[in-house]
Amino acid sequence: MSASPRPSVRQQRLAAELRRLRAQSGFTGDEVAERLSWSTAKVSRLENARTGARLSDVEMLLELYGVNGRRRAELIALARDAAQRGWWEDYPWLDPGYAQLISLETEADAELQWENVVVPGLLQTESYARHVVGGWNYLDRRISPQEIERRIELRIRRQEVLHRPNPMRLDLVLDEAVLHRRVGDAAVMAEQMEHLRRSAELPHISLRILPLDGFHAVMEPSFTLLEFSDIYDVQFPDIVYSETLTMDYLTDEAVSFRARLAHRQLREDALDPVESRIHLAAARDMWSSRA
């Protein structure tokens, strides 16, 4: 049985703004509950995104807080957006941690990533993904072939954030070892290298290879930093996560700052985009010769 889904980015934005508006208006949670004939628990749930906010509830709160005009219209629009279901919610078997990742990527403006083990999920070909996902069967024998196919389908669909009208920006530093670490057979690797090379030509994707024989000032495990712009002037913190077995998410500002510094240094130590594409083409040709 799956755990309750975590609130989406927009739900969390709305909840945080409702909490801020209450404090700004000088009300306590108890006072809001009394004014609106609600329970204090309901106010708390709304302000912590533990329950979906109905539009009528948001309208009552905005009226109580004296929010009018353009600001009111923006927050009503945010409330409507927050009520929309994400496409990933059509997969009831989906692990909550992975569902949270998809939700975050869908809302993110940019993803800064360092990867030193495998090609990141957003840039995997279907064949490469099949071997990566299939490898999970060694850790959990309960994963059936049917479930592996469902997870591959989900991983490919997740890549839509890079191909939508307003695509997410991806800034990836990839360890050269990943180009030589065989996943599947040589044909799978050749296809994957060409896919990386073509992806690196897209204007919203920056892909740099960290060479094996280069200077490495930063020795960090793989990580991703997701950046979010304000929506209707409502902020959301940057998030650092590790796409591992545990799917750890961190919103601490010190962690985000460290990740940003590490990524910047890795970027400086890596090859430039043109040299990186040359390396990818060479890796493609190497694997093609072995296919």
Tab-separated table of C-alpha atoms in Angstrom:
chain	number	residue	atom	x	y	z
A	1	MET	CA	0.000	0.000	0.000
A	2	SER	CA	1.507	3.346	-1.075
A	3	ALA	CA	1.974	6.251	1.301
A	4	SER	CA	-0.042	9.450	0.984
A	5	PRO	CA	1.267	11.647	-1.836
A	6	ARG	CA	3.398	14.575	-0.797
A	7	PRO	CA	2.092	18.065	-1.570
A	8	SER	CA	3.121	19.524	-4.911
A	9	VAL	CA	5.353	22.555	-5.226
A	10	ARG	CA	2.349	24.776	-5.965
A	11	GLN	CA	0.445	23.418	-2.980
A	12	GLN	CA	3.442	24.167	-0.765
A	13	ARG	CA	3.803	27.655	-2.262
A	14	LEU	CA	0.140	28.396	-1.575
A	15	ALA	CA	0.320	27.047	1.979
A	16	ALA	CA	3.409	29.114	2.778
A	17	GLU	CA	1.779	32.266	1.405
A	18	LEU	CA	-1.395	31.705	3.431
A	19	ARG	CA	0.745	31.284	6.522
A	20	ARG	CA	2.670	34.487	5.725
A	21	LEU	CA	-0.507	36.482	5.080
A	22	ARG	CA	-2.010	35.400	8.397
A	23	ALA	CA	1.091	36.463	10.296
A	24	GLN	CA	1.243	39.733	8.361
A	25	SER	CA	-2.398	40.425	9.234
A	26	GLY	CA	-1.726	39.866	12.937
A	27	PHE	CA	-3.997	36.841	13.367
A	28	THR	CA	-3.225	33.676	15.288
A	29	GLY	CA	-4.415	30.319	13.995
A	30	ASP	CA	-7.011	30.178	16.761
A	31	GLU	CA	-8.359	33.606	15.810
A	32	VAL	CA	-8.703	32.645	12.146
A	33	ALA	CA	-10.525	29.461	13.126
A	34	GLU	CA	-12.916	31.428	15.333
A	35	ARG	CA	-13.633	34.086	12.680
A	36	LEU	CA	-14.391	31.496	9.989
A	37	SER	CA	-16.043	28.886	12.242
A	38	TRP	CA	-13.325	26.381	11.393
A	39	SER	CA	-11.266	24.151	13.625
A	40	THR	CA	-7.739	25.238	14.477
A	41	ALA	CA	-6.584	21.937	12.983
A	42	LYS	CA	-8.051	22.915	9.606
A	43	VAL	CA	-6.129	26.188	9.601
A	44	SER	CA	-2.940	24.302	10.436
A	45	ARG	CA	-3.532	21.720	7.690
A	46	LEU	CA	-4.085	24.442	5.088
A	47	GLU	CA	-0.970	26.353	6.146
A	48	ASN	CA	1.220	23.248	6.045
A	49	ALA	CA	-0.175	21.745	2.813
A	50	ARG	CA	-1.406	18.673	4.664
A	51	THR	CA	-4.738	19.000	2.892
A	52	GLY	CA	-5.743	20.390	-0.467
A	53	ALA	CA	-7.026	23.966	-0.274
A	54	ARG	CA	-10.512	24.407	-1.705
A	55	LEU	CA	-10.981	27.581	-3.709
A	56	SER	CA	-13.799	28.718	-1.411
A	57	ASP	CA	-11.520	28.340	1.621
A	58	VAL	CA	-8.788	30.414	-0.016
A	59	GLU	CA	-11.308	33.113	-0.946
A	60	MET	CA	-12.523	33.306	2.669
A	61	LEU	CA	-8.967	33.614	3.973
A	62	LEU	CA	-8.046	36.331	1.481
A	63	GLU	CA	-11.152	38.303	2.415
A	64	LEU	CA	-10.300	37.989	6.110
A	65	TYR	CA	-6.721	39.128	5.468
A	66	GLY	CA	-7.853	42.065	3.335
A	67	VAL	CA	-6.128	40.882	0.161
A	68	ASN	CA	-7.661	42.573	-2.880
A	69	GLY	CA	-7.040	43.520	-6.489
A	70	ARG	CA	-4.206	42.014	-8.472
A	71	ARG	CA	-2.699	40.181	-5.503
A	72	ARG	CA	-5.982	38.448	-4.790
A	73	ALA	CA	-6.360	37.431	-8.456
A	74	GLU	CA	-2.822	36.003	-8.483
A	75	LEU	CA	-3.399	33.904	-5.374
A	76	ILE	CA	-6.738	32.635	-6.667
A	77	ALA	CA	-4.921	31.584	-9.855
A	78	LEU	CA	-2.254	29.843	-7.756
A	79	ALA	CA	-4.991	28.041	-5.792
A	80	ARG	CA	-6.551	26.804	-9.039
A	81	ASP	CA	-3.163	25.628	-10.306
A	82	ALA	CA	-2.449	23.876	-7.004
A	83	ALA	CA	-5.696	21.917	-7.293
A	84	GLN	CA	-4.679	20.367	-10.627
A	85	ARG	CA	-3.597	16.733	-10.607
A	86	GLY	CA	-0.128	15.862	-11.825
A	87	TRP	CA	0.115	13.230	-14.572
A	88	TRP	CA	2.236	11.060	-12.245
A	89	GLU	CA	-0.768	10.674	-9.934
A	90	ASP	CA	-2.206	8.274	-12.513
A	91	TYR	CA	0.424	5.752	-11.328
A	92	PRO	CA	-0.895	4.622	-7.895
A	93	TRP	CA	1.980	2.173	-7.446
A	94	LEU	CA	4.584	4.924	-7.747
A	95	ASP	CA	6.978	5.306	-4.824
A	96	PRO	CA	6.221	8.588	-2.974
A	97	GLY	CA	9.858	9.662	-3.148
A	98	TYR	CA	9.985	9.248	-6.925
A	99	ALA	CA	6.603	10.966	-7.285
A	100	GLN	CA	8.027	13.891	-5.334
A	101	LEU	CA	11.016	14.050	-7.694
A	102	ILE	CA	8.749	14.212	-10.748
A	103	SER	CA	6.605	16.872	-9.101
A	104	LEU	CA	9.665	18.976	-8.282
A	105	GLU	CA	11.182	18.646	-11.759
A	106	THR	CA	7.864	19.600	-13.339
A	107	GLU	CA	7.880	22.899	-11.424
A	108	ALA	CA	11.633	23.617	-11.529
A	109	ASP	CA	13.134	26.230	-13.814
A	110	ALA	CA	16.606	24.731	-13.812
A	111	GLU	CA	18.456	21.619	-12.721
A	112	LEU	CA	22.163	21.744	-11.880
A	113	GLN	CA	23.522	18.210	-11.794
A	114	TRP	CA	26.737	16.313	-11.153
A	115	GLU	CA	26.710	12.615	-12.039
A	116	ASN	CA	29.590	10.157	-11.736
A	117	VAL	CA	27.874	6.746	-11.898
A	118	VAL	CA	25.348	6.475	-14.754
A	119	VAL	CA	23.714	8.705	-17.333
A	120	PRO	CA	21.029	10.749	-15.505
A	121	GLY	CA	17.436	9.582	-15.918
A	122	LEU	CA	16.422	12.693	-17.855
A	123	LEU	CA	18.908	11.854	-20.624
A	124	GLN	CA	18.687	8.055	-20.749
A	125	THR	CA	17.574	6.261	-23.886
A	126	GLU	CA	14.877	3.646	-23.473
A	127	SER	CA	17.382	0.806	-24.004
A	128	TYR	CA	19.848	2.226	-21.485
A	129	ALA	CA	17.041	2.841	-18.976
A	130	ARG	CA	15.850	-0.750	-19.384
A	131	HIS	CA	19.218	-2.068	-18.209
A	132	VAL	CA	19.496	0.447	-15.361
A	133	VAL	CA	15.979	-0.247	-14.086
A	134	GLY	CA	16.369	-3.972	-14.710
A	135	GLY	CA	19.375	-3.944	-12.406
A	136	TRP	CA	17.073	-3.122	-9.502
A	137	ASN	CA	15.858	-6.714	-9.739
A	138	TYR	CA	19.141	-7.780	-8.142
A	139	LEU	CA	18.230	-5.705	-5.084
A	140	ASP	CA	14.546	-6.593	-4.958
A	141	ARG	CA	13.453	-9.880	-6.542
A	142	ARG	CA	9.809	-8.848	-6.148
A	143	ILE	CA	10.124	-6.436	-9.083
A	144	SER	CA	8.356	-8.190	-11.963
A	145	PRO	CA	9.142	-7.730	-15.685
A	146	GLN	CA	5.811	-5.892	-16.000
A	147	GLU	CA	6.787	-3.449	-13.265
A	148	ILE	CA	10.165	-2.874	-14.892
A	149	GLU	CA	8.372	-1.896	-18.115
A	150	ARG	CA	6.073	0.468	-16.199
A	151	ARG	CA	9.057	2.131	-14.560
A	152	ILE	CA	10.810	2.550	-17.903
A	153	GLU	CA	7.672	4.138	-19.360
A	154	LEU	CA	7.551	6.508	-16.402
A	155	ARG	CA	11.227	7.416	-16.744
A	156	ILE	CA	10.814	8.279	-20.424
A	157	ARG	CA	7.695	10.317	-19.712
A	158	ARG	CA	9.575	12.200	-17.012
A	159	GLN	CA	11.874	13.515	-19.758
A	160	GLU	CA	9.033	15.660	-21.125
A	161	VAL	CA	10.260	18.540	-18.937
A	162	LEU	CA	13.130	18.931	-21.424
A	163	HIS	CA	10.864	18.992	-24.487
A	164	ARG	CA	7.851	21.048	-23.415
A	165	PRO	CA	7.273	24.557	-24.888
A	166	ASN	CA	9.048	26.186	-21.930
A	167	PRO	CA	11.656	23.518	-21.147
A	168	MET	CA	13.518	23.186	-17.897
A	169	ARG	CA	17.171	24.223	-18.195
A	170	LEU	CA	19.623	21.397	-17.501
A	171	ASP	CA	23.238	22.109	-16.566
A	172	LEU	CA	24.983	18.744	-16.288
A	173	VAL	CA	28.569	17.868	-15.446
A	174	LEU	CA	29.164	14.209	-16.294
A	175	ASP	CA	32.152	12.164	-15.185
A	176	GLU	CA	34.026	10.730	-18.167
A	177	ALA	CA	33.929	7.337	-16.441
A	178	VAL	CA	30.200	7.179	-17.229
A	179	LEU	CA	31.042	7.140	-20.959
A	180	HIS	CA	33.107	3.995	-20.451
A	181	ARG	CA	30.990	2.184	-17.865
A	182	ARG	CA	29.108	-0.422	-19.864
A	183	VAL	CA	25.356	-0.590	-19.323
A	184	GLY	CA	23.782	-3.203	-21.573
A	185	ASP	CA	25.717	-4.145	-24.695
A	186	ALA	CA	27.921	-2.038	-26.951
A	187	ALA	CA	25.002	-1.092	-29.220
A	188	VAL	CA	23.081	0.273	-26.233
A	189	MET	CA	26.092	2.350	-25.227
A	190	ALA	CA	26.659	3.686	-28.749
A	191	GLU	CA	23.020	4.774	-28.979
A	192	GLN	CA	23.225	6.406	-25.551
A	193	MET	CA	26.387	8.348	-26.418
A	194	GLU	CA	24.804	9.700	-29.604
A	195	HIS	CA	21.685	10.675	-27.667
A	196	LEU	CA	23.840	12.605	-25.199
A	197	ARG	CA	25.714	14.329	-28.022
A	198	ARG	CA	22.482	15.415	-29.722
A	199	SER	CA	20.935	16.517	-26.434
A	200	ALA	CA	24.006	18.646	-25.717
A	201	GLU	CA	23.265	20.649	-28.876
A	202	LEU	CA	19.922	21.875	-27.514
A	203	PRO	CA	20.021	25.509	-26.320
A	204	HIS	CA	18.572	24.751	-22.878
A	205	ILE	CA	20.961	21.876	-22.122
A	206	SER	CA	24.567	22.392	-21.049
A	207	LEU	CA	26.579	19.170	-20.880
A	208	ARG	CA	30.216	19.151	-19.832
A	209	ILE	CA	32.468	16.132	-19.396
A	210	LEU	CA	34.837	16.004	-16.423
A	211	PRO	CA	37.918	14.238	-17.863
A	212	LEU	CA	39.514	11.356	-16.028
A	213	ASP	CA	42.994	12.847	-16.355
A	214	GLY	CA	42.009	16.377	-15.385
A	215	PHE	CA	42.313	18.363	-12.181
A	216	HIS	CA	39.541	17.502	-9.719
A	217	ALA	CA	39.151	20.083	-6.971
A	218	VAL	CA	35.791	18.671	-5.860
A	219	MET	CA	35.299	15.006	-4.956
A	220	GLU	CA	31.569	14.810	-4.253
A	221	PRO	CA	29.011	12.025	-4.806
A	222	SER	CA	26.350	12.649	-7.425
A	223	PHE	CA	23.816	15.355	-6.606
A	224	THR	CA	21.193	17.571	-8.210
A	225	LEU	CA	20.196	21.126	-7.321
A	226	LEU	CA	16.717	22.195	-8.435
A	227	GLU	CA	16.072	25.918	-8.817
A	228	PHE	CA	12.626	27.522	-8.713
A	229	SER	CA	11.582	31.007	-9.754
A	230	ASP	CA	8.829	32.905	-7.979
A	231	ILE	CA	5.255	32.237	-9.106
A	232	TYR	CA	2.884	35.137	-8.421
A	233	ASP	CA	5.657	36.522	-6.181
A	234	VAL	CA	5.489	33.401	-4.003
A	235	GLN	CA	8.926	31.914	-3.377
A	236	PHE	CA	9.985	28.275	-3.109
A	237	PRO	CA	13.397	27.188	-1.802
A	238	ASP	CA	16.019	25.483	-3.936
A	239	ILE	CA	16.216	21.743	-3.308
A	240	VAL	CA	19.213	19.422	-3.325
A	241	TYR	CA	18.537	15.744	-3.871
A	242	SER	CA	20.379	12.548	-4.583
A	243	GLU	CA	18.675	10.144	-6.989
A	244	THR	CA	19.759	7.083	-5.037
A	245	LEU	CA	17.988	4.238	-3.293
A	246	THR	CA	16.903	6.595	-0.504
A	247	MET	CA	15.947	9.676	-2.594
A	248	ASP	CA	17.114	12.256	-0.061
A	249	TYR	CA	15.748	15.823	-0.361
A	250	LEU	CA	17.300	18.804	1.417
A	251	THR	CA	16.071	22.413	1.488
A	252	ASP	CA	18.652	23.785	3.914
A	253	GLU	CA	20.197	26.983	2.509
A	254	ALA	CA	23.696	25.961	3.611
A	255	VAL	CA	23.376	22.673	1.708
A	256	SER	CA	22.115	24.478	-1.414
A	257	PHE	CA	24.995	26.956	-1.178
A	258	ARG	CA	27.540	24.128	-0.884
A	259	ALA	CA	25.987	22.272	-3.830
A	260	ARG	CA	26.053	25.422	-5.961
A	261	LEU	CA	29.724	26.027	-5.162
A	262	ALA	CA	30.595	22.394	-5.887
A	263	HIS	CA	28.746	22.452	-9.210
A	264	ARG	CA	30.444	25.703	-10.217
A	265	GLN	CA	33.875	24.232	-9.503
A	266	LEU	CA	33.088	20.982	-11.311
A	267	ARG	CA	31.900	23.034	-14.283
A	268	GLU	CA	35.164	24.987	-14.332
A	269	ASP	CA	37.235	21.787	-14.156
A	270	ALA	CA	35.246	20.101	-16.940
A	271	LEU	CA	35.743	20.351	-20.687
A	272	ASP	CA	33.885	23.098	-22.501
A	273	PRO	CA	30.658	22.166	-24.368
A	274	VAL	CA	32.355	21.764	-27.765
A	275	GLU	CA	35.143	19.550	-26.406
A	276	SER	CA	32.543	17.576	-24.471
A	277	ARG	CA	30.548	16.836	-27.623
A	278	ILE	CA	33.768	15.702	-29.306
A	279	HIS	CA	34.362	13.305	-26.398
A	280	LEU	CA	30.809	11.996	-26.704
A	281	ALA	CA	31.251	11.408	-30.435
A	282	ALA	CA	34.502	9.539	-29.761
A	283	ALA	CA	32.788	7.391	-27.127
A	284	ARG	CA	29.956	6.673	-29.564
A	285	ASP	CA	32.435	5.577	-32.247
A	286	MET	CA	34.328	3.404	-29.760
A	287	TRP	CA	31.173	1.569	-28.694
A	288	SER	CA	29.938	1.312	-32.301
A	289	SER	CA	33.167	-0.446	-33.266
A	290	ARG	CA	32.470	-3.061	-30.589
A	291	ALA	CA	28.822	-3.624	-31.471
